[in-house]
PDB file of C-alpha atoms in Angstrom:
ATOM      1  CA  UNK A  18       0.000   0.000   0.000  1.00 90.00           C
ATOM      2  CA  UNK A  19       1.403   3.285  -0.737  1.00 94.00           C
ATOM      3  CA  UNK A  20      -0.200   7.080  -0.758  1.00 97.00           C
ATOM      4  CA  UNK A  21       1.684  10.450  -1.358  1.00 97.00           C
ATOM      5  CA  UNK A  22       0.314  13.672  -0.800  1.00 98.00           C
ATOM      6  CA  UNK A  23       0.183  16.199  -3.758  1.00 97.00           C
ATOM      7  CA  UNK A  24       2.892  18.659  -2.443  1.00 98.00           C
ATOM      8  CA  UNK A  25       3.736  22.127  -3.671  1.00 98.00           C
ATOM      9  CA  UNK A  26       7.202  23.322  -5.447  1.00 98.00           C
ATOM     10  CA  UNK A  27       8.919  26.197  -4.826  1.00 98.00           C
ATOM     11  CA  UNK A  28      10.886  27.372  -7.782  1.00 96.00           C
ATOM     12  CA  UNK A  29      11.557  23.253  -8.725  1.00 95.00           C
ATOM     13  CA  UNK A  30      12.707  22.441  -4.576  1.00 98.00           C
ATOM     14  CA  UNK A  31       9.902  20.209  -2.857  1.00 98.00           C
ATOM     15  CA  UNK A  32       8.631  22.099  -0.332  1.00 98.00           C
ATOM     16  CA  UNK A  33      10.375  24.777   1.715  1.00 97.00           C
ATOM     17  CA  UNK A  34      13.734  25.124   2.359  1.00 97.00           C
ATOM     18  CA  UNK A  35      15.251  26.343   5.853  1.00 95.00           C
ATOM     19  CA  UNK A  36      18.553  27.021   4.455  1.00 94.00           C
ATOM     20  CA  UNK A  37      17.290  29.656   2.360  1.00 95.00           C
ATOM     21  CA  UNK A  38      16.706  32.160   5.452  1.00 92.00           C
ATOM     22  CA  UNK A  39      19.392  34.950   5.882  1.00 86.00           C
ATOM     23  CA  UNK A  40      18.620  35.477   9.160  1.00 84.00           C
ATOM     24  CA  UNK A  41      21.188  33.828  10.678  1.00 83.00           C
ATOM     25  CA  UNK A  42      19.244  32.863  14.154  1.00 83.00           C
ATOM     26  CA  UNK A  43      16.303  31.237  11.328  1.00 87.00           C
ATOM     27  CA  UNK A  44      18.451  29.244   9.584  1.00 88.00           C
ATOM     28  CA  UNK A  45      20.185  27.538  12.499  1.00 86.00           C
ATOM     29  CA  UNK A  46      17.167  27.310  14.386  1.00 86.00           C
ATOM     30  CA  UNK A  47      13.992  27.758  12.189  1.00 93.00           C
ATOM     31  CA  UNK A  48      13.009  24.325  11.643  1.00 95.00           C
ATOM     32  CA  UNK A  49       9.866  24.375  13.265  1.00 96.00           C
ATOM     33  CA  UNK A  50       8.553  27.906  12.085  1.00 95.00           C
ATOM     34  CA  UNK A  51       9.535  26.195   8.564  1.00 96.00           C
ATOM     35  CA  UNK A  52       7.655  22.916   9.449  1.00 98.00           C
ATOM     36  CA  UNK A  53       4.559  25.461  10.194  1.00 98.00           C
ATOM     37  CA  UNK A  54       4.848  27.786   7.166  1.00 97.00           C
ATOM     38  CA  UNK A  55       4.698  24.641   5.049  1.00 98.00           C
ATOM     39  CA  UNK A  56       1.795  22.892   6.900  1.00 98.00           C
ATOM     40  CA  UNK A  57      -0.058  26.468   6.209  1.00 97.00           C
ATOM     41  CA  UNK A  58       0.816  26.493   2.650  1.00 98.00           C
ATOM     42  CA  UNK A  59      -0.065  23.208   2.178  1.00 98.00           C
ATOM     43  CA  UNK A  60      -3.537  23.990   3.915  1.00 96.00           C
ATOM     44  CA  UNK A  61      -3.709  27.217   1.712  1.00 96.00           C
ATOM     45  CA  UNK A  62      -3.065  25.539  -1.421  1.00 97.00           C
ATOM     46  CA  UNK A  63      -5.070  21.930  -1.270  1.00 96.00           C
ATOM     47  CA  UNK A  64      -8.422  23.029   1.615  1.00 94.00           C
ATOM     48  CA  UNK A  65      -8.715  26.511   0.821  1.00 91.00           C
ATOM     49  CA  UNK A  66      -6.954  28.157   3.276  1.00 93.00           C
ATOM     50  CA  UNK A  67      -5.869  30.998   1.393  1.00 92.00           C
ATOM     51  CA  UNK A  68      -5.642  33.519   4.336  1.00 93.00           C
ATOM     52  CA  UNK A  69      -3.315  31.120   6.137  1.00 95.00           C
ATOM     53  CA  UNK A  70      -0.558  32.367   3.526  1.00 96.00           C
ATOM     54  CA  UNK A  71       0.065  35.943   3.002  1.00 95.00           C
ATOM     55  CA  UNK A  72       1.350  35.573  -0.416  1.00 97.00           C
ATOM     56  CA  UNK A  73      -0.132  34.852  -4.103  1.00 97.00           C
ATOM     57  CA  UNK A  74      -0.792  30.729  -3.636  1.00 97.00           C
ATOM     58  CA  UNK A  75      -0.819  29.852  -7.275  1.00 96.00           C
ATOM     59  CA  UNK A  76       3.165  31.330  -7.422  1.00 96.00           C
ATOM     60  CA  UNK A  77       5.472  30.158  -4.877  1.00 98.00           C
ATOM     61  CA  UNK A  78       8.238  31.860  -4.620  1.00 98.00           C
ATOM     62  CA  UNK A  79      11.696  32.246  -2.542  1.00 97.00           C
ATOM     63  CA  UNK A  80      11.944  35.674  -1.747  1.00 97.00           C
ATOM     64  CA  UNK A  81       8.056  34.964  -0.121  1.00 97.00           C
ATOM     65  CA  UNK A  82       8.866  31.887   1.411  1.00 97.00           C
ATOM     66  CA  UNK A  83      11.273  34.033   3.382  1.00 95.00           C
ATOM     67  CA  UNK A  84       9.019  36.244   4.212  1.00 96.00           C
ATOM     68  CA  UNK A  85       6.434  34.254   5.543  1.00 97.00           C
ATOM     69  CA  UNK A  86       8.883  32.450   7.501  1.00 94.00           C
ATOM     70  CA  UNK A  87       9.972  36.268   9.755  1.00 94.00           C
ATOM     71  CA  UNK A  88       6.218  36.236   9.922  1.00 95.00           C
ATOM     72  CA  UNK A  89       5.947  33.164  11.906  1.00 95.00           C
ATOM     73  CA  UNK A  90       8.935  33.333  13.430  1.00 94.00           C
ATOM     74  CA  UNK A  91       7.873  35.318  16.633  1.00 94.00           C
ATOM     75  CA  UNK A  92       4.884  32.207  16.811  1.00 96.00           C
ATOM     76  CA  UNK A  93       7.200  29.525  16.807  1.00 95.00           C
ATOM     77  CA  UNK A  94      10.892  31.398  17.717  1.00 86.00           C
ATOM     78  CA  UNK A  95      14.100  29.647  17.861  1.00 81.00           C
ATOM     79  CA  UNK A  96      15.385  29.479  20.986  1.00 80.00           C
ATOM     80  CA  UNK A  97      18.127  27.211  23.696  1.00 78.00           C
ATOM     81  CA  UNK A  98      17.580  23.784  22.865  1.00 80.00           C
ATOM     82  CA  UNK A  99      15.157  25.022  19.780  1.00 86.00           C
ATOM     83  CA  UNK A 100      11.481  23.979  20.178  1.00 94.00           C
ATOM     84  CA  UNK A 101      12.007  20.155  20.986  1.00 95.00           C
ATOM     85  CA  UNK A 102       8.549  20.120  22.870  1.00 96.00           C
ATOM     86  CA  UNK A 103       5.518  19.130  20.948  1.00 98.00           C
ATOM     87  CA  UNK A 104       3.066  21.099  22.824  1.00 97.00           C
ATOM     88  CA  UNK A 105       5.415  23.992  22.004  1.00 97.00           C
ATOM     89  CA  UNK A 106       4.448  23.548  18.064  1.00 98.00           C
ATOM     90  CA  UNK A 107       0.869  23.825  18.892  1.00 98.00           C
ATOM     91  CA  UNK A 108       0.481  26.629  21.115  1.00 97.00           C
ATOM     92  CA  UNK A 109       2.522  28.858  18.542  1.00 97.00           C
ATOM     93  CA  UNK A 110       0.811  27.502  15.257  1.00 98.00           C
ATOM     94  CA  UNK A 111      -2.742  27.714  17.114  1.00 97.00           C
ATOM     95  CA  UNK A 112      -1.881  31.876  18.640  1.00 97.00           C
ATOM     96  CA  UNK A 113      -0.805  32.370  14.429  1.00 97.00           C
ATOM     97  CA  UNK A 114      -4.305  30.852  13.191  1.00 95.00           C
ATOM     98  CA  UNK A 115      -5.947  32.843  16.240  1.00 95.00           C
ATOM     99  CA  UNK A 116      -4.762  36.118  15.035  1.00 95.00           C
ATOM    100  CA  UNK A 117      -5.425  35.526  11.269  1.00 93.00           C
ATOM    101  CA  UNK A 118      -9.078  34.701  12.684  1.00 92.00           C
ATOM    102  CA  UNK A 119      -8.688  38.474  14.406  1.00 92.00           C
ATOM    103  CA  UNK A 120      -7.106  40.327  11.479  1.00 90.00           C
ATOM    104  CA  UNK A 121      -8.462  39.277   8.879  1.00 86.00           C
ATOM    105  CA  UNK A 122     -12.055  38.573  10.033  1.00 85.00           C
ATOM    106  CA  UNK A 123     -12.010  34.569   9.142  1.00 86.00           C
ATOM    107  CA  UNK A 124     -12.909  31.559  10.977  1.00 88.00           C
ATOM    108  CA  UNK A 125     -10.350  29.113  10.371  1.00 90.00           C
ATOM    109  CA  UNK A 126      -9.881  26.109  12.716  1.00 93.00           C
ATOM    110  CA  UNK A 127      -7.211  23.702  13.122  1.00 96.00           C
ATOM    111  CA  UNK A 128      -7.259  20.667  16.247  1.00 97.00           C
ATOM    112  CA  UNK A 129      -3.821  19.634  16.729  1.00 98.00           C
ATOM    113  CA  UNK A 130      -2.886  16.263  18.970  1.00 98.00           C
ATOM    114  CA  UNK A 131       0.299  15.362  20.423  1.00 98.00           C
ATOM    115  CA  UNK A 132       1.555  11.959  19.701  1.00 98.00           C
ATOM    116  CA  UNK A 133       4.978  11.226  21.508  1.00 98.00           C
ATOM    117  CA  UNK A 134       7.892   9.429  20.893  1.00 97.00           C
ATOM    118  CA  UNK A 135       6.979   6.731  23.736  1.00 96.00           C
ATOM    119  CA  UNK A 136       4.613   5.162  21.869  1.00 97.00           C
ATOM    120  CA  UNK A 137       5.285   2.227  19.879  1.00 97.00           C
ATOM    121  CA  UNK A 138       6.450   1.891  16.088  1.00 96.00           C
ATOM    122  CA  UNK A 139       3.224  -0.204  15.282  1.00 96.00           C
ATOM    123  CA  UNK A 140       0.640   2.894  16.935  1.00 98.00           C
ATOM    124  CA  UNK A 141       3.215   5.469  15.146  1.00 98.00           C
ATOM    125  CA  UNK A 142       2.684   3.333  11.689  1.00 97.00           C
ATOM    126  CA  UNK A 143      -0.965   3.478  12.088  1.00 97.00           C
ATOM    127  CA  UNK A 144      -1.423   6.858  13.081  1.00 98.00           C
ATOM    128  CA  UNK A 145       0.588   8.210  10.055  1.00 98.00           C
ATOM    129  CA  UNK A 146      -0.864   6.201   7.771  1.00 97.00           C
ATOM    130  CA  UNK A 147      -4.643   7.352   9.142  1.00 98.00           C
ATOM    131  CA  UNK A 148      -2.667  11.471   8.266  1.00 98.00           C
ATOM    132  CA  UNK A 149      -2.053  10.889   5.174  1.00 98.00           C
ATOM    133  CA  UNK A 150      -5.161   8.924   3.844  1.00 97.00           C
ATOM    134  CA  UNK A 151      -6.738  11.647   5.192  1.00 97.00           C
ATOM    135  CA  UNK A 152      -5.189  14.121   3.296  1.00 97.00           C
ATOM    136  CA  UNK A 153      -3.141  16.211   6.505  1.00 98.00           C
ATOM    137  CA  UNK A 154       0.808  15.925   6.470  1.00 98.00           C
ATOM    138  CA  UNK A 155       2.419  14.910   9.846  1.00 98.00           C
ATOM    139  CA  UNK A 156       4.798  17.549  11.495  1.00 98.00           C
ATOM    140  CA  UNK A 157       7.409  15.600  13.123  1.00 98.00           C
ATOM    141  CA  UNK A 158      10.278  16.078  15.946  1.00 98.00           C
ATOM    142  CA  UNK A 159      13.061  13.720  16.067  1.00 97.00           C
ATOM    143  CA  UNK A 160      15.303  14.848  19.035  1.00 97.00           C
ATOM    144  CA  UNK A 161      18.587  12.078  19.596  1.00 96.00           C
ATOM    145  CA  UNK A 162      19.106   9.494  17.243  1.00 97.00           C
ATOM    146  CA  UNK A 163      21.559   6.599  17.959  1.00 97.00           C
ATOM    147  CA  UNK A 164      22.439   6.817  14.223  1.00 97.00           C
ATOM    148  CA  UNK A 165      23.961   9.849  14.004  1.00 96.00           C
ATOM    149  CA  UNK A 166      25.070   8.957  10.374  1.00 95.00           C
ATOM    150  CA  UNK A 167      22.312   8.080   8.793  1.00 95.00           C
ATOM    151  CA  UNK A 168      19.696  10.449  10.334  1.00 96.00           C
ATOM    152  CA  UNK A 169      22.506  13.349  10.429  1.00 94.00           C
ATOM    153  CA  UNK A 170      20.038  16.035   8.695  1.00 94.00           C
ATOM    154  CA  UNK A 171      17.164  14.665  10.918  1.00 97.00           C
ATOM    155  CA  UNK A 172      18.533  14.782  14.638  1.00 96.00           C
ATOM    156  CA  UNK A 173      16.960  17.885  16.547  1.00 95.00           C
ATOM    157  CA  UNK A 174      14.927  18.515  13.725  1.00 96.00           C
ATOM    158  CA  UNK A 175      11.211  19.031  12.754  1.00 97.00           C
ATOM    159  CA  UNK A 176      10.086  18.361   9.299  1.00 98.00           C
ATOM    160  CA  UNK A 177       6.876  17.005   7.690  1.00 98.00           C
ATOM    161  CA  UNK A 178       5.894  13.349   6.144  1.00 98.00           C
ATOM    162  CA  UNK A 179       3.863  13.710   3.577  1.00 98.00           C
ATOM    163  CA  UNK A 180       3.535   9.942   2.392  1.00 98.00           C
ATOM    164  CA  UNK A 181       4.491   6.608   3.360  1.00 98.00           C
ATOM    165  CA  UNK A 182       4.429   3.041   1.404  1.00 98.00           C
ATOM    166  CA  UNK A 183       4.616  -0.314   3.132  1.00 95.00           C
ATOM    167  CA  UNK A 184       5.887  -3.510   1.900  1.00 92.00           C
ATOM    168  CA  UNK A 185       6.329  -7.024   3.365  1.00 87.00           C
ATOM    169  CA  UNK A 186       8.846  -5.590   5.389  1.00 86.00           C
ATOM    170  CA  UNK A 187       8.943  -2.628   7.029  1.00 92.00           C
ATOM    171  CA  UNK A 188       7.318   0.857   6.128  1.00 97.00           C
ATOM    172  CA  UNK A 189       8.421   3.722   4.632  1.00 98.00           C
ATOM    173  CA  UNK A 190       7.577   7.630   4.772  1.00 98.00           C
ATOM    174  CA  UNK A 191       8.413  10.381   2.449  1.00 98.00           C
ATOM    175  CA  UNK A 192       9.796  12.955   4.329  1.00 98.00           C
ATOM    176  CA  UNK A 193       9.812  16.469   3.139  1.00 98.00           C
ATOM    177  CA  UNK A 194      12.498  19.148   4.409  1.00 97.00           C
ATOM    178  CA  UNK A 195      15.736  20.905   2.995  1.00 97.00           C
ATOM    179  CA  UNK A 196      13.616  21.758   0.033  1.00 97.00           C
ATOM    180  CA  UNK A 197      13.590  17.753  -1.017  1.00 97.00           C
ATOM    181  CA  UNK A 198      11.790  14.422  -0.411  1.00 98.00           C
ATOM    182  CA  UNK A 199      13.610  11.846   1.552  1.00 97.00           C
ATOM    183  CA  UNK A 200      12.655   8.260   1.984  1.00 97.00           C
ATOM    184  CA  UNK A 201      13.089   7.029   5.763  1.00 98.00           C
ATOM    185  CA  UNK A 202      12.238   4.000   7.403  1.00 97.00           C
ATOM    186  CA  UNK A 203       9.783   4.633  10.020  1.00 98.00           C
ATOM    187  CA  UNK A 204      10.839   1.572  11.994  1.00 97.00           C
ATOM    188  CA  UNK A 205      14.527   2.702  12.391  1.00 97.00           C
ATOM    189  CA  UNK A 206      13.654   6.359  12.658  1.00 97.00           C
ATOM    190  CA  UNK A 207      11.175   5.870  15.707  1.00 98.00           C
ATOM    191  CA  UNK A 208      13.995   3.461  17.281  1.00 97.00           C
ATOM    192  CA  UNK A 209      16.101   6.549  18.627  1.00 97.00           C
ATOM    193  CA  UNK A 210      18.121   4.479  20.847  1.00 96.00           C
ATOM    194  CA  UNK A 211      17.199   7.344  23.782  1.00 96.00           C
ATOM    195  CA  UNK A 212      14.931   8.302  26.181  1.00 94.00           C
ATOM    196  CA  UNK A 213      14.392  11.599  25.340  1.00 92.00           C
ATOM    197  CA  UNK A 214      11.555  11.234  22.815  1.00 92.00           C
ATOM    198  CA  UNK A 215      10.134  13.899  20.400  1.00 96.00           C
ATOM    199  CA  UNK A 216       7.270  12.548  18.189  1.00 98.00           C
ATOM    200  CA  UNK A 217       4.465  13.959  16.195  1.00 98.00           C
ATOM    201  CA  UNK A 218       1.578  16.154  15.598  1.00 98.00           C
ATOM    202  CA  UNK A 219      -1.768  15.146  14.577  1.00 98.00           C
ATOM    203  CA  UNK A 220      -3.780  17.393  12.702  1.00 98.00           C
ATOM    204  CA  UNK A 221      -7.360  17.514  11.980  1.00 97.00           C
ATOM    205  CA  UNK A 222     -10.376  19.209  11.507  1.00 95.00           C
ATOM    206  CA  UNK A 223      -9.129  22.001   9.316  1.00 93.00           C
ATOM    207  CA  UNK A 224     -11.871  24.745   7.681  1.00 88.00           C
ATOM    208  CA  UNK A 225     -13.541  27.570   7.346  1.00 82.00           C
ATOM    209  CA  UNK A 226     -15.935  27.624  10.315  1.00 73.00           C
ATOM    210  CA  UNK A 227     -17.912  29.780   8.051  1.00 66.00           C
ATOM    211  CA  UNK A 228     -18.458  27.442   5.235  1.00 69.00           C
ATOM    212  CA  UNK A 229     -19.853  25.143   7.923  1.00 59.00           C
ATOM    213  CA  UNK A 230     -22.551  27.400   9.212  1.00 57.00           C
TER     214      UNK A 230
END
């Protein structure tokens, strides 16, 4: 069984790209700000979110991508350690969707579950596989990893999986971040090798309150 999410391009890189941002603190430390302004143009682009993106939807562009990330930088702000606590993610994405409800006179909702690194690889399997078929991406936090090789680009990192394919064996996700798509076994990723656990966000439940009414 496999499913990918259609995904947006910017200028021919999948997704966003962290290492664009000049600002030196963002592109150390801006993975999770990055994680969010690609969940919200994801959301803008494929369940007509427009407002969540401040920026012309149809034509994705750098130079915007940057500056949507300073905008949700002060929502989601680098900091010691960087956010490596899931409930961090959602209180900062949730306060941005808030205040575009405010400004711009919307009614946008978005529910957002933690699911954390101590469960087990079969629940994790399941749960991402119930995201994507579902049509949400899964923000994820991988703190420590045991294989420091491997998983170099990945340790104290948040990105998003936006598909996943299993086979007799194990299963695999499609992870987006760095402006590409990555394949990753789930099995091995999950198995950090510490106790320190990050883990994922669930999202669902994302509209327009008003087309509801």
């Amino acid at each position: 069984m496999k499913k990918e999410l259609e995904y947006f391009t910017i200028e021919e890189a999948f997704g966003g790209n962290q290492d664009w941002f000049t600002n030196v603190v963002m592109n150390i430390g801006g993975c999770a700000a990055a994680t969010a302004c690609d969940s919200c143009i994801y959301f803008a682009k494929y369940l007509g979110m427009e407002e969540w993106y401040p920026y012309d939807i149809s034509h994705l562009t750098r130079e915007e991508y940057k500056s949507f990330s300073q905008m949700m930088k002060p929502y989601l702000r680098p900091r010691v350690g960087g956010v490596k606590k899931l409930e961090w993610y959602i209180e900062g994405l949730d306060r941005y969707v808030r205040e575009i409800n405010e400004k711009r006179s919307c009614k946008y909702q978005i529910t957002m579950e933690e699911f954390s690194g101590d469960h087990t690889y079969e629940e994790a399997a399941e749960k991402i596989k119930g995201q994507i078929e579902a049509g949400y991406p899964v923000p994820y936090l991988m703190l420590k990893h045991k294989d420091v090789e491997q998983y170099r680009d990945f340790i104290w990192h948040w990105f998003l999986i936006v598909g996943y394919e299993e086979t007799d064996t194990k299963m695999w996700i499609t992870a987006a971040t760095y402006g590409e798509a990555s394949r990753l076994s789930l099995k091995e990723l999950w198995d950090t090798g510490y106790e320190e656990k990050g883990g994922f966000i669930l999202y669902s439940d994302v509209k327009n309150k008003l087309d509801h009414e």
